[in-house]
Amino acid sequence: MKKREALDLKCEEWEALFEGWKEPRYRASQVCDWIYKKRVLGFDDMTNLSLPLRSRLKEALDLSLPVLIERRQSSRGDAIKYLWKLHDGESVESVVMRYEGRDTACLSTQVGCPLGCSFCATGKSGFVRNLTSGEIVGQFLAMEADIGDSIENAVYMGMGEPFLNLDAVFDSVRNLNHPKMRALGIRHIAISTVGIVSGIRALAHSGLKVRLAVSLHAPNDDLRTQLMPVNVSNPLSSLYKALKSFQEITGERISIEYMLISDINDELSLADELADYLKGLHVYINLIPYNPTDGSFKRPPRGRVEAFRKRLEELGYEVALRKGLGVDIEAACGQLRRRTLI
Ligand code: SAH
Ligand code: SF4
């Protein structure tokens, strides 16, 4: 019989497993403590469990992390990028961003992505499959193991679209957040979506208080559809309604990601249009200079990025300019996997 992946198990499933074995329920806390808090990934090393129980766990479950294929550290030391191999030989990337004393794990949710945004290396490689909850959590734990320290923030901004893999993504958030498991603060977790309206609505009703980031990148349907084909089925008007109702239900501020590509979406008139579109929403805007992938687009000159930012600020928005972390290690997700595939 195929073993279950231990990292897929929810807290209640661990408890049910031990109950079924006529073991006390607190065994679940003990095992989760080893895995999620002490970073011990072998049942053999769980010394407060009896030897027969350790053997039984080994027979029933597979407890393993994704396997490192490649690791790259940026020259400034502000990012480490990993390429991992999964059980079926597929590969995904994740990144640890180390910025002003805060470590943040950037997690992938799919192998590839079916949405094909024109600027994105992941989109260009096509779609292979969804990740399981255990594979998402596994990236986080593997990076903590690699740096030998705890990471206190997670962003679902790696390869893939989280809202096309809702169940696994929500389960992984619950396991990272659960007090008996990784106990990561829910406010320290953010999900980035390309703007899947049904997913935004599902998140609003899920009760998960994670932060929401939306990759907008263009303030009108013509331009947005050119860059992001998903805009045809999720146009800006529907997206706006979903964001508005998300805000009414959760009371949360939303992060709007706007990547600036030279001569494509960095005209000042687009800053005005963006400001208009966002009226009535409580947002902050993250401007991200495009990270060149294959030469078809360019990053705007610094002055143009600053001008775009200034205009939005003048129009009353809070704007952050995201540093181009780890440009030298191809930190835009999807780039490393794509290069190793070609
Ligand atoms: N699918 C989700 C999450 C993964 S992409 C989404 O699209 O939001 C994470 C972020 O990286 C998105 O905002 C995406 O637009 C951005 N991105 C993709 N390619 C990029 C590049 N070459 N340079 C900078 N940002 C990029
Ligand atoms: Fe998919 Fe996001 Fe890349 Fe678009 S930007 S192709 S949605 S991963």
Coordinates of C-alpha atoms and ligand atoms in Angstrom, one line a residue:
M1 CA 0.0 0.0 0.0
K2 CA 1.2 3.5 -0.8
K3 CA 2.3 5.4 2.3
R4 CA 0.6 8.7 3.1
E5 CA 2.8 11.8 3.1
A6 CA 3.2 12.9 6.7
L7 CA 3.3 16.6 5.8
D8 CA -0.2 16.3 4.2
L9 CA -1.7 15.4 7.5
K10 CA -3.8 17.9 9.4
C11 CA -3.7 18.1 13.2
E12 CA -7.0 16.3 13.5
E13 CA -5.7 13.6 11.2
W14 CA -2.7 13.0 13.3
E15 CA -5.0 12.8 16.4
A16 CA -7.3 10.3 14.6
L17 CA -4.3 8.2 13.5
F18 CA -3.1 7.8 17.1
E19 CA -6.6 7.2 18.4
G20 CA -7.0 4.5 15.9
W21 CA -3.8 2.9 17.2
K22 CA -5.1 3.2 20.8
E23 CA -2.4 5.7 21.6
P24 CA -3.1 8.9 23.6
R25 CA -4.0 11.9 21.5
Y26 CA -1.1 14.0 22.8
R27 CA 1.2 11.8 20.6
A28 CA -0.1 14.0 17.8
S29 CA 1.4 17.1 19.6
Q30 CA 4.6 15.3 20.2
V31 CA 5.1 14.3 16.6
C32 CA 4.1 17.7 15.3
D33 CA 6.4 19.3 17.7
W34 CA 9.3 17.3 16.3
I35 CA 8.5 18.0 12.7
Y36 CA 7.3 21.6 12.8
K37 CA 9.1 23.1 15.8
K38 CA 12.3 21.1 16.2
R39 CA 12.8 20.4 12.5
V40 CA 13.4 16.7 13.1
L41 CA 12.3 14.9 9.9
G42 CA 13.0 11.3 10.9
F43 CA 10.7 9.2 13.0
D44 CA 13.8 7.4 14.3
D45 CA 14.9 10.5 16.1
M46 CA 11.7 11.2 17.9
T47 CA 13.1 10.1 21.3
N48 CA 10.0 10.5 23.4
L49 CA 8.1 7.9 21.4
S50 CA 8.6 4.2 22.0
L51 CA 10.6 2.2 19.5
P52 CA 7.6 0.1 18.3
L53 CA 5.6 3.4 17.8
R54 CA 8.5 4.9 15.7
S55 CA 8.5 1.7 13.5
R56 CA 4.8 1.9 13.1
L57 CA 4.9 5.5 12.0
K58 CA 7.7 4.6 9.5
E59 CA 5.6 1.9 8.1
A60 CA 2.5 4.0 7.7
L61 CA 3.9 7.4 6.6
D62 CA 6.5 8.9 4.4
L63 CA 8.2 11.8 6.1
S64 CA 10.4 13.7 3.7
L65 CA 11.2 17.1 2.4
P66 CA 11.7 18.1 -1.2
V67 CA 15.2 17.4 -2.3
L68 CA 17.7 20.1 -3.2
I69 CA 18.7 20.3 -6.8
E70 CA 20.2 23.8 -6.9
R71 CA 20.8 26.6 -4.4
R72 CA 21.9 30.1 -5.3
Q73 CA 22.7 33.0 -3.0
S74 CA 22.5 36.5 -4.3
S75 CA 25.8 38.5 -4.2
R76 CA 24.3 40.9 -1.7
G77 CA 23.1 38.0 0.5
D78 CA 19.5 39.3 0.4
A79 CA 18.0 36.2 -1.2
I80 CA 18.6 32.5 -1.5
K81 CA 16.9 30.7 -4.3
Y82 CA 16.2 26.9 -4.3
L83 CA 15.2 24.5 -6.9
W84 CA 13.7 21.3 -5.4
K85 CA 12.9 17.9 -6.7
L86 CA 9.5 16.4 -5.8
H87 CA 8.6 12.7 -5.4
D88 CA 7.6 12.3 -9.0
G89 CA 10.8 14.0 -10.3
E90 CA 9.1 17.3 -11.0
S91 CA 10.7 20.4 -9.8
V92 CA 9.7 23.7 -8.2
E93 CA 11.4 26.8 -6.9
S94 CA 11.2 28.7 -3.7
V95 CA 13.1 31.7 -2.3
V96 CA 14.1 33.0 1.1
M97 CA 14.2 36.8 1.0
R98 CA 16.4 38.3 3.8
Y99 CA 15.6 41.9 4.1
E100 CA 16.1 44.2 7.1
G101 CA 16.3 41.4 9.6
R102 CA 13.1 39.7 8.3
D103 CA 13.2 36.4 6.6
T104 CA 10.4 35.6 4.2
A105 CA 9.8 32.3 2.4
C106 CA 8.3 32.6 -1.1
L107 CA 6.4 29.4 -1.8
S108 CA 5.3 27.8 -5.1
T109 CA 1.8 26.3 -5.4
Q110 CA 1.9 24.6 -8.8
V111 CA 4.5 23.0 -11.0
G112 CA 4.4 25.6 -13.8
C113 CA 1.2 27.6 -14.3
P114 CA -1.6 27.4 -16.9
L115 CA -2.2 31.1 -17.1
G116 CA 0.6 32.2 -19.4
C117 CA 1.2 35.8 -18.4
S118 CA 3.4 37.2 -21.1
F119 CA 6.1 38.5 -18.7
C120 CA 6.4 35.4 -16.5
A121 CA 9.0 32.7 -16.8
T122 CA 6.7 30.2 -15.0
G123 CA 3.8 30.9 -17.4
K124 CA 6.1 30.2 -20.3
S125 CA 7.0 26.7 -19.1
G126 CA 3.3 25.6 -19.2
F127 CA 1.5 23.7 -16.5
V128 CA 2.3 20.3 -15.1
R129 CA 0.3 19.8 -11.9
N130 CA -0.9 21.2 -8.6
L131 CA 1.3 20.8 -5.5
T132 CA -0.1 19.0 -2.5
S133 CA -0.4 20.8 0.8
G134 CA 2.6 18.8 2.1
E135 CA 4.7 19.9 -0.8
I136 CA 3.9 23.5 -0.1
V137 CA 4.7 23.2 3.6
G138 CA 7.7 21.1 2.7
Q139 CA 9.3 24.0 0.8
F140 CA 9.0 26.1 3.9
L141 CA 10.4 23.5 6.3
A142 CA 13.2 22.7 3.8
M143 CA 14.3 26.3 3.7
E144 CA 14.3 26.6 7.5
A145 CA 16.4 23.4 7.6
D146 CA 18.8 24.9 5.1
I147 CA 19.3 28.2 6.8
G148 CA 19.2 26.5 10.3
D149 CA 16.9 29.1 11.6
S150 CA 13.2 29.8 11.8
I151 CA 11.5 31.9 9.1
E152 CA 8.6 34.0 10.3
N153 CA 6.9 35.1 7.1
A154 CA 5.5 33.2 4.1
V155 CA 4.3 34.6 0.8
Y156 CA 2.5 32.4 -1.8
M157 CA 4.2 34.2 -4.6
G158 CA 6.3 31.5 -6.2
M159 CA 5.4 29.4 -9.2
G160 CA 1.8 28.9 -10.0
E161 CA -1.6 30.5 -9.2
P162 CA -2.6 29.7 -5.6
F163 CA -6.3 30.2 -6.4
L164 CA -6.2 27.4 -9.0
N165 CA -5.1 25.1 -6.2
L166 CA -7.4 26.3 -3.4
D167 CA -7.8 23.3 -1.2
A168 CA -4.1 22.4 -1.0
V169 CA -3.2 26.1 -0.5
F170 CA -5.7 26.6 2.3
D171 CA -4.7 23.3 4.0
S172 CA -1.1 24.3 3.8
V173 CA -1.9 27.7 5.4
R174 CA -3.8 26.0 8.2
N175 CA -0.9 23.7 8.9
L176 CA 1.7 26.5 8.9
N177 CA -0.5 28.5 11.2
H178 CA -1.8 25.8 13.5
P179 CA -0.5 26.4 17.1
K180 CA 0.4 22.7 17.5
M181 CA 2.1 22.6 14.1
R182 CA 4.3 25.4 12.7
A183 CA 2.5 28.2 14.6
L184 CA 3.3 30.8 12.0
G185 CA 1.3 34.0 12.6
I186 CA -1.6 34.2 10.2
R187 CA -0.8 37.9 9.7
H188 CA 2.6 36.8 8.6
I189 CA 1.2 34.9 5.6
A190 CA 0.2 36.5 2.3
I191 CA -1.3 35.0 -0.8
S192 CA -0.7 36.6 -4.2
T193 CA -3.3 36.0 -6.9
V194 CA -3.4 37.0 -10.6
G195 CA -7.0 38.1 -9.8
I196 CA -9.1 34.9 -9.8
V197 CA -12.4 36.3 -8.8
S198 CA -13.8 33.0 -7.4
G199 CA -10.7 32.5 -5.3
I200 CA -10.9 35.9 -3.8
R201 CA -14.5 35.2 -2.8
A202 CA -13.5 31.8 -1.4
L203 CA -10.7 33.4 0.7
A204 CA -13.1 36.0 2.0
H205 CA -15.5 33.3 3.2
S206 CA -12.8 30.9 4.5
G207 CA -12.2 32.8 7.7
L208 CA -8.4 32.6 7.0
K209 CA -7.1 36.0 8.0
V210 CA -4.1 35.9 5.6
R211 CA -3.1 39.0 3.7
L212 CA -4.2 39.2 0.1
A213 CA -2.0 40.6 -2.7
V214 CA -3.4 41.1 -6.2
S215 CA -1.1 41.3 -9.3
L216 CA -2.8 44.0 -11.2
H217 CA 0.0 45.3 -13.5
A218 CA -2.5 47.3 -15.7
P219 CA -5.5 49.5 -15.0
N220 CA -7.5 48.9 -18.1
D221 CA -8.8 45.7 -19.8
D222 CA -7.0 46.1 -23.1
L223 CA -3.6 46.4 -21.7
R224 CA -4.2 43.8 -18.9
T225 CA -5.5 41.2 -21.4
Q226 CA -2.4 41.7 -23.5
L227 CA -0.2 41.0 -20.5
M228 CA -2.4 38.5 -18.7
P229 CA -4.8 36.4 -20.7
V230 CA -6.7 35.5 -17.5
N231 CA -8.2 39.0 -17.6
V232 CA -10.6 37.8 -20.3
S233 CA -12.5 35.6 -17.9
N234 CA -11.8 37.7 -14.9
P235 CA -12.1 41.3 -16.2
L236 CA -11.3 44.4 -14.1
S237 CA -14.9 45.2 -13.3
S238 CA -15.5 41.7 -11.8
L239 CA -12.2 41.9 -10.0
Y240 CA -13.1 45.2 -8.5
K241 CA -16.4 43.8 -7.2
A242 CA -14.7 40.8 -5.7
L243 CA -12.1 43.0 -3.9
K244 CA -14.8 45.4 -2.6
S245 CA -16.8 42.5 -1.2
F246 CA -13.6 40.9 0.2
Q247 CA -13.0 44.1 2.0
E248 CA -16.5 44.4 3.3
I249 CA -16.3 40.8 4.7
T250 CA -12.8 40.9 6.1
G251 CA -12.1 44.6 6.8
E252 CA -8.6 43.9 5.5
R253 CA -6.4 46.2 3.5
I254 CA -5.3 44.7 0.1
S255 CA -1.9 44.9 -1.4
I256 CA -1.9 45.8 -5.1
E257 CA 1.1 44.6 -7.0
Y258 CA 2.0 46.7 -10.0
M259 CA 5.0 45.5 -11.9
L260 CA 6.6 48.2 -14.1
I261 CA 7.7 47.2 -17.6
S262 CA 9.5 49.8 -19.7
D263 CA 7.2 51.5 -22.3
I264 CA 4.5 49.0 -21.6
N265 CA 2.7 50.0 -18.4
D266 CA 4.9 52.8 -17.0
E267 CA 3.2 55.9 -18.6
L268 CA 2.2 58.5 -16.0
S269 CA -1.3 58.5 -17.5
L270 CA -1.6 54.8 -16.4
A271 CA -0.8 55.9 -12.8
D272 CA -3.8 58.2 -13.0
E273 CA -6.0 55.4 -14.4
L274 CA -4.7 53.1 -11.7
A275 CA -5.7 55.6 -9.0
D276 CA -9.1 55.9 -10.5
Y277 CA -9.6 52.1 -10.7
L278 CA -8.7 51.7 -7.0
K279 CA -11.0 54.4 -5.7
G280 CA -13.2 53.1 -2.9
L281 CA -10.8 50.3 -2.0
H282 CA -8.5 50.4 1.0
V283 CA -5.1 49.4 -0.5
Y284 CA -1.5 49.9 -0.6
I285 CA 0.4 49.7 -3.8
N286 CA 3.7 47.8 -4.3
L287 CA 5.6 48.8 -7.3
I288 CA 7.9 46.1 -8.6
P289 CA 10.5 46.8 -11.3
Y290 CA 10.2 44.1 -13.9
N291 CA 12.9 41.4 -13.5
P292 CA 14.2 40.6 -17.1
T293 CA 13.6 37.0 -18.1
D294 CA 14.1 36.5 -21.8
G295 CA 14.8 39.8 -23.4
S296 CA 11.3 40.7 -24.7
F297 CA 10.6 43.3 -22.0
K298 CA 12.8 45.8 -20.2
R299 CA 12.9 47.2 -16.7
P300 CA 12.2 51.0 -16.8
P301 CA 14.9 53.5 -15.8
R302 CA 14.9 54.4 -12.2
G303 CA 13.6 57.9 -12.8
R304 CA 10.5 56.6 -14.5
V305 CA 9.8 54.3 -11.6
E306 CA 10.2 57.2 -9.2
A307 CA 7.9 59.4 -11.2
F308 CA 5.2 56.7 -11.3
R309 CA 5.5 56.3 -7.5
K310 CA 5.4 60.1 -6.9
R311 CA 2.2 60.5 -9.0
L312 CA 0.4 57.8 -7.1
E313 CA 1.5 59.3 -3.8
E314 CA 0.2 62.7 -5.0
L315 CA -3.1 61.0 -5.7
G316 CA -3.3 59.9 -2.1
Y317 CA -2.0 56.3 -2.2
E318 CA 0.5 54.6 0.0
V319 CA 3.2 53.2 -2.2
A320 CA 6.2 51.0 -1.6
L321 CA 8.9 50.4 -4.1
R322 CA 9.9 46.8 -3.8
K323 CA 13.7 46.4 -4.1
G324 CA 14.7 44.1 -6.9
L325 CA 15.9 41.4 -4.6
G326 CA 18.2 38.9 -5.9
V327 CA 18.2 39.9 -9.6
D328 CA 21.6 38.2 -10.1
I329 CA 20.1 34.8 -9.0
E330 CA 17.1 35.0 -11.3
A331 CA 14.9 35.5 -8.3
A332 CA 11.7 36.0 -10.4
C333 CA 10.1 32.7 -9.8
G334 CA 10.1 30.2 -12.6
Q335 CA 13.4 31.4 -14.1
L336 CA 15.6 28.8 -12.5
R337 CA 13.4 25.9 -13.3
R338 CA 12.9 27.1 -16.8
R339 CA 16.6 27.5 -17.4
T340 CA 17.3 24.0 -16.1
L341 CA 14.6 22.6 -18.3
I342 CA 15.8 24.2 -21.5
Ligands
SAH1 N1 0.2 33.6 -9.8 C1 0.3 34.5 -8.7 C2 1.5 34.3 -7.8 C3 2.8 34.0 -8.4 S1 3.6 35.2 -9.3 C4 0.3 35.9 -9.3 O1 0.4 36.1 -10.5 O2 0.1 36.8 -8.5 C5 4.2 36.3 -8.1 C6 4.4 37.7 -8.6 O3 5.6 37.8 -9.5 C7 3.3 38.2 -9.4 O4 2.9 39.5 -9.0 C8 3.8 38.2 -10.8 O5 3.1 39.1 -11.7 C9 5.3 38.6 -10.6 N2 6.2 38.4 -11.7 C10 6.1 37.4 -12.6 N3 7.2 37.5 -13.5 C11 7.9 38.6 -13.1 C12 9.1 39.2 -13.5 N4 9.7 38.8 -14.6 N5 9.5 40.3 -12.9 C13 8.9 40.8 -11.8 N6 7.8 40.2 -11.3 C14 7.3 39.1 -11.9
SF4_2 FE1 0.9 32.2 -13.5 FE2 1.3 34.3 -11.8 FE3 3.1 33.7 -13.7 FE4 0.7 34.7 -14.4 S1 2.3 35.7 -13.1 S2 1.8 33.0 -15.4 S3 -0.6 33.7 -12.9 S4 2.6 32.4 -11.9

